[in-house]
């Protein structure tokens, strides 16, 4: 027993490092994905709804080995409508995000989408009945203030398209709330498979409604790259959370802001205004920071449930 404990202590730090590395790689993959998506929609003027379909359609194809391993039996559930609502909100969030990248610089879009925890906290209080203390309300207000500093709706340069990343944050936050309500009653495999199977047909329906476009030549190659980056980024995230506690790896997710700023500067020459960093600092010090202890508690509860199942077996 003594040797086992010593081994566990020795492995733990290395697993934490591995988790951090996977999270950083996920951030790099997402940054490159945002560059490809913005190039397709802004530079090549490919319709955003169709862009969302092809990106996630190819990601679905790259995910088929994972789906084959799990099998469609993993979709068995007593809550199909809840899963459908969750994926529909996620799909609408994707549409808003891709449309936003067609209209605003990467640095602004990524900073604004990081307001998602603000909507999650509000929704958790309104719909899940969770207690929100004064500290969280203060953090939420700070995050909202940061978003306003970046948006600057009072300036002459403000356009309504700048709100699309905020809309995607709202929709993804609502989807996350439903996911949170499902985690205690569904297997992770069930939650994942429902998302993978339904996201592409829902995006396909939205693309048809907006006027379906088919990529060719170099555009098709870019969509294949976008699909591969999407699947890789999601896989890296899974590996990060599997390797280490969510409370430890989550701060490394904040690197997506400087990574996207760098990507936007390298590929598009975007130089973010100085107020970005003030607004981003307020957003990062807001709800996301207060969610991390809860994420650690959730991870510990998950480990305790797994140990209890092993003992029963």
XYZ file of C-alpha atoms in Angstrom:
313
model
C 0.000 0.000 0.000
C 2.842 2.348 0.808
C 4.417 1.811 -2.627
C 1.057 2.456 -4.332
C 0.623 5.771 -2.507
C 4.140 6.852 -3.406
C 3.508 5.967 -7.053
C 0.267 7.963 -7.037
C 2.017 11.006 -5.628
C 4.780 10.674 -8.194
C 2.394 10.323 -11.138
C 0.050 13.118 -10.105
C 2.310 16.073 -10.987
C 3.181 14.536 -14.364
C -0.518 14.011 -15.148
C -1.165 17.652 -14.261
C 1.544 18.731 -16.702
C 0.118 16.447 -19.397
C -3.366 17.902 -18.811
C -2.004 21.436 -19.145
C -0.203 20.527 -22.370
C -3.364 19.044 -23.897
C -5.330 22.174 -22.928
C -2.739 24.454 -24.544
C -2.771 22.298 -27.693
C -6.575 22.586 -27.749
C -6.226 26.373 -27.559
C -3.758 26.378 -30.472
C -6.089 24.168 -32.539
C -9.066 26.453 -31.817
C -7.002 29.535 -32.734
C -6.032 28.034 -36.086
C -9.643 26.960 -36.605
C -10.836 30.535 -36.032
C -8.314 31.775 -38.602
C -9.543 29.262 -41.193
C -13.204 30.056 -40.432
C -12.654 33.810 -40.672
C -10.698 33.406 -43.902
C -13.544 31.382 -45.424
C -16.350 33.699 -44.317
C -14.699 37.125 -44.345
C -12.044 36.874 -47.072
C -13.743 34.345 -49.387
C -17.309 35.480 -48.521
C -18.557 31.913 -48.059
C -22.062 31.990 -46.454
C -21.720 31.568 -42.689
C -24.609 29.104 -42.253
C -23.175 26.777 -44.897
C -19.693 27.280 -43.437
C -20.927 26.035 -40.053
C -22.469 22.972 -41.704
C -19.369 21.976 -43.674
C -17.008 22.609 -40.775
C -18.946 20.428 -38.344
C -19.953 17.970 -41.049
C -16.319 17.144 -41.758
C -15.605 17.127 -38.014
C -18.364 14.514 -37.717
C -16.681 12.370 -40.379
C -13.363 12.572 -38.521
C -15.224 11.543 -35.329
C -16.730 8.386 -36.867
C -14.076 6.044 -35.367
C -15.008 7.388 -31.924
C -18.725 6.906 -32.638
C -18.116 3.402 -33.944
C -16.329 2.495 -30.722
C -19.190 3.784 -28.560
C -22.009 2.524 -30.779
C -25.431 4.090 -31.264
C -26.618 2.166 -28.208
C -24.971 4.959 -26.224
C -27.856 7.198 -27.363
C -30.350 5.247 -25.250
C -31.942 7.803 -22.908
C -35.088 8.745 -21.015
C -34.563 12.434 -21.810
C -34.499 12.773 -25.629
C -36.139 16.204 -25.721
C -33.636 17.608 -23.263
C -30.782 16.349 -25.428
C -32.438 17.758 -28.548
C -32.863 21.192 -26.943
C -29.244 21.158 -25.765
C -27.853 20.331 -29.207
C -30.202 22.798 -30.950
C -28.935 25.609 -28.702
C -25.348 24.528 -29.348
C -25.982 24.527 -33.121
C -27.488 28.024 -32.993
C -24.457 29.115 -30.971
C -22.195 27.763 -33.709
C -24.188 29.685 -36.331
C -23.890 32.920 -34.362
C -20.175 32.359 -33.782
C -19.344 31.680 -37.431
C -21.466 34.660 -38.517
C -19.612 36.770 -35.948
C -16.228 35.725 -37.343
C -17.445 36.873 -40.751
C -18.002 40.366 -39.371
C -15.609 41.209 -36.512
C -11.874 40.648 -35.856
C -10.838 37.445 -34.089
C -9.550 39.267 -31.009
C -12.901 40.949 -30.400
C -14.944 37.807 -31.070
C -12.909 35.572 -28.741
C -12.918 38.119 -25.922
C -16.690 38.528 -26.117
C -17.463 34.812 -26.304
C -15.605 34.432 -23.001
C -18.620 36.100 -21.355
C -20.410 32.722 -21.464
C -19.959 32.106 -17.679
C -21.910 35.338 -17.094
C -24.971 33.776 -18.748
C -24.390 30.410 -17.071
C -24.482 32.012 -13.616
C -27.672 33.934 -14.435
C -29.301 30.821 -15.867
C -28.220 28.647 -12.941
C -29.909 31.103 -10.592
C -33.070 31.546 -12.654
C -33.658 28.015 -13.962
C -31.714 25.620 -11.736
C -32.355 27.418 -8.470
C -28.662 27.521 -7.556
C -27.535 29.953 -4.884
C -25.480 32.876 -6.188
C -23.662 34.804 -3.468
C -22.626 38.485 -3.469
C -19.095 37.627 -4.622
C -20.394 35.886 -7.731
C -22.794 38.722 -8.514
C -19.883 41.178 -8.203
C -17.760 38.991 -10.480
C -20.631 38.772 -12.966
C -20.952 42.572 -12.965
C -17.193 42.846 -13.609
C -17.469 40.469 -16.562
C -20.392 42.426 -17.992
C -18.449 45.686 -17.605
C -15.503 44.126 -19.444
C -17.768 43.115 -22.315
C -19.138 46.669 -22.575
C -15.606 48.101 -22.660
C -14.750 45.816 -25.595
C -18.053 46.352 -27.424
C -18.173 50.135 -26.879
C -21.803 50.404 -28.030
C -21.614 54.168 -27.513
C -18.918 54.623 -30.193
C -19.528 55.535 -33.833
C -17.705 52.388 -34.958
C -20.136 50.052 -33.195
C -22.109 47.671 -35.420
C -24.796 45.193 -34.455
C -22.715 42.355 -35.895
C -20.394 42.814 -32.905
C -23.150 41.327 -30.739
C -23.033 37.981 -32.573
C -20.199 36.574 -30.385
C -22.206 37.637 -27.315
C -25.251 35.853 -28.746
C -23.158 32.730 -29.265
C -21.967 32.992 -25.640
C -25.611 33.227 -24.509
C -26.664 30.207 -26.588
C -23.667 28.114 -25.553
C -24.277 29.102 -21.938
C -27.876 27.876 -22.187
C -26.654 24.626 -23.758
C -24.129 24.221 -20.936
C -26.889 24.608 -18.340
C -28.859 21.754 -19.901
C -25.669 19.692 -20.072
C -25.099 20.372 -16.386
C -28.620 19.159 -15.585
C -27.905 15.950 -17.531
C -24.530 15.083 -16.014
C -26.072 13.674 -12.855
C -28.538 11.407 -14.696
C -26.768 10.470 -17.952
C -23.486 8.818 -18.881
C -20.834 11.121 -20.431
C -20.838 8.883 -23.524
C -24.571 9.473 -24.023
C -24.171 13.244 -23.756
C -21.271 13.217 -26.236
C -22.894 10.951 -28.841
C -26.143 12.944 -28.932
C -24.122 16.088 -29.671
C -22.045 14.476 -32.427
C -25.004 12.795 -34.130
C -27.448 15.725 -34.080
C -25.216 18.760 -34.586
C -24.544 18.177 -38.293
C -28.183 17.606 -39.432
C -29.368 20.640 -37.433
C -26.641 22.789 -38.994
C -27.612 21.305 -42.363
C -31.228 22.404 -41.921
C -30.134 25.929 -40.969
C -27.816 26.046 -44.012
C -30.654 24.968 -46.331
C -32.907 27.663 -44.882
C -30.259 30.321 -45.520
C -29.360 29.145 -49.034
C -27.079 26.135 -49.250
C -23.574 26.627 -50.695
C -21.170 23.869 -51.811
C -17.401 24.416 -51.516
C -15.024 23.543 -54.345
C -11.283 23.556 -54.922
C -9.233 25.414 -52.323
C -12.384 26.265 -50.355
C -13.171 22.572 -49.975
C -9.613 21.921 -48.783
C -9.970 24.665 -46.162
C -13.215 23.113 -44.897
C -11.486 19.738 -44.601
C -8.795 21.457 -42.545
C -11.461 23.180 -40.423
C -13.186 19.869 -39.768
C -9.908 18.219 -38.793
C -9.017 21.108 -36.456
C -12.497 20.985 -34.874
C -12.249 17.253 -34.172
C -8.660 17.579 -32.930
C -9.465 20.496 -30.613
C -12.393 18.644 -29.054
C -10.262 15.524 -28.642
C -7.467 17.527 -26.989
C -10.005 18.988 -24.556
C -11.205 15.495 -23.679
C -7.624 14.365 -23.054
C -6.934 17.432 -20.896
C -9.896 16.818 -18.596
C -9.127 13.088 -18.480
C -5.508 13.702 -17.449
C -5.997 16.250 -14.669
C -8.571 17.940 -12.486
C -10.737 20.511 -14.269
C -9.877 23.164 -11.665
C -6.195 22.791 -12.575
C -6.405 22.732 -16.390
C -9.164 25.343 -16.817
C -6.889 28.392 -16.294
C -4.813 27.223 -19.261
C -7.955 27.647 -21.369
C -7.613 31.399 -20.802
C -4.560 31.292 -23.059
C -7.013 31.164 -25.976
C -7.284 34.960 -25.793
C -3.587 35.786 -26.430
C -3.358 32.835 -28.847
C -6.250 34.201 -30.921
C -4.879 37.738 -30.736
C -1.539 36.435 -32.062
C -3.257 34.391 -34.794
C -5.335 37.388 -35.898
C -2.233 39.566 -36.057
C -0.148 36.996 -37.987
C -2.781 36.106 -40.601
C -4.924 39.261 -40.888
C -2.784 42.055 -39.455
C -5.343 42.786 -36.730
C -3.832 44.952 -34.014
C -6.211 44.939 -31.024
C -6.949 48.245 -29.373
C -5.565 48.854 -25.895
C -9.011 48.673 -24.289
C -9.186 44.963 -25.212
C -6.801 44.058 -22.405
C -8.715 46.055 -19.790
C -12.024 44.497 -20.854
C -10.511 41.016 -21.089
C -8.977 41.351 -17.617
C -12.404 42.176 -16.181
C -14.001 39.245 -18.029
C -11.322 36.796 -16.866
C -11.552 38.011 -13.278
C -15.325 37.576 -13.388
C -17.557 34.491 -13.389
C -14.958 32.190 -14.948
C -12.641 32.610 -11.992
C -15.398 31.852 -9.508
C -16.475 28.759 -11.453
C -13.122 27.018 -11.081
C -13.527 25.932 -7.441
C -16.943 24.516 -8.358
C -15.347 22.666 -11.265
C -12.875 21.127 -8.847
C -15.724 20.052 -6.555
C -17.570 18.543 -9.531
C -14.450 16.617 -10.519
C -13.995 15.297 -6.991
C -17.647 14.217 -6.846
C -17.187 12.449 -10.182
C -14.139 10.572 -8.858
C -16.042 9.621 -5.704
C -18.918 8.227 -7.790
C -16.454 6.152 -9.829
C -14.852 4.755 -6.659
C -18.269 3.883 -5.265
C -19.167 2.013 -8.466
C -15.895 0.053 -8.311
C -16.574 -0.956 -4.703
C -20.061 -2.145 -5.646
C -18.600 -4.202 -8.469
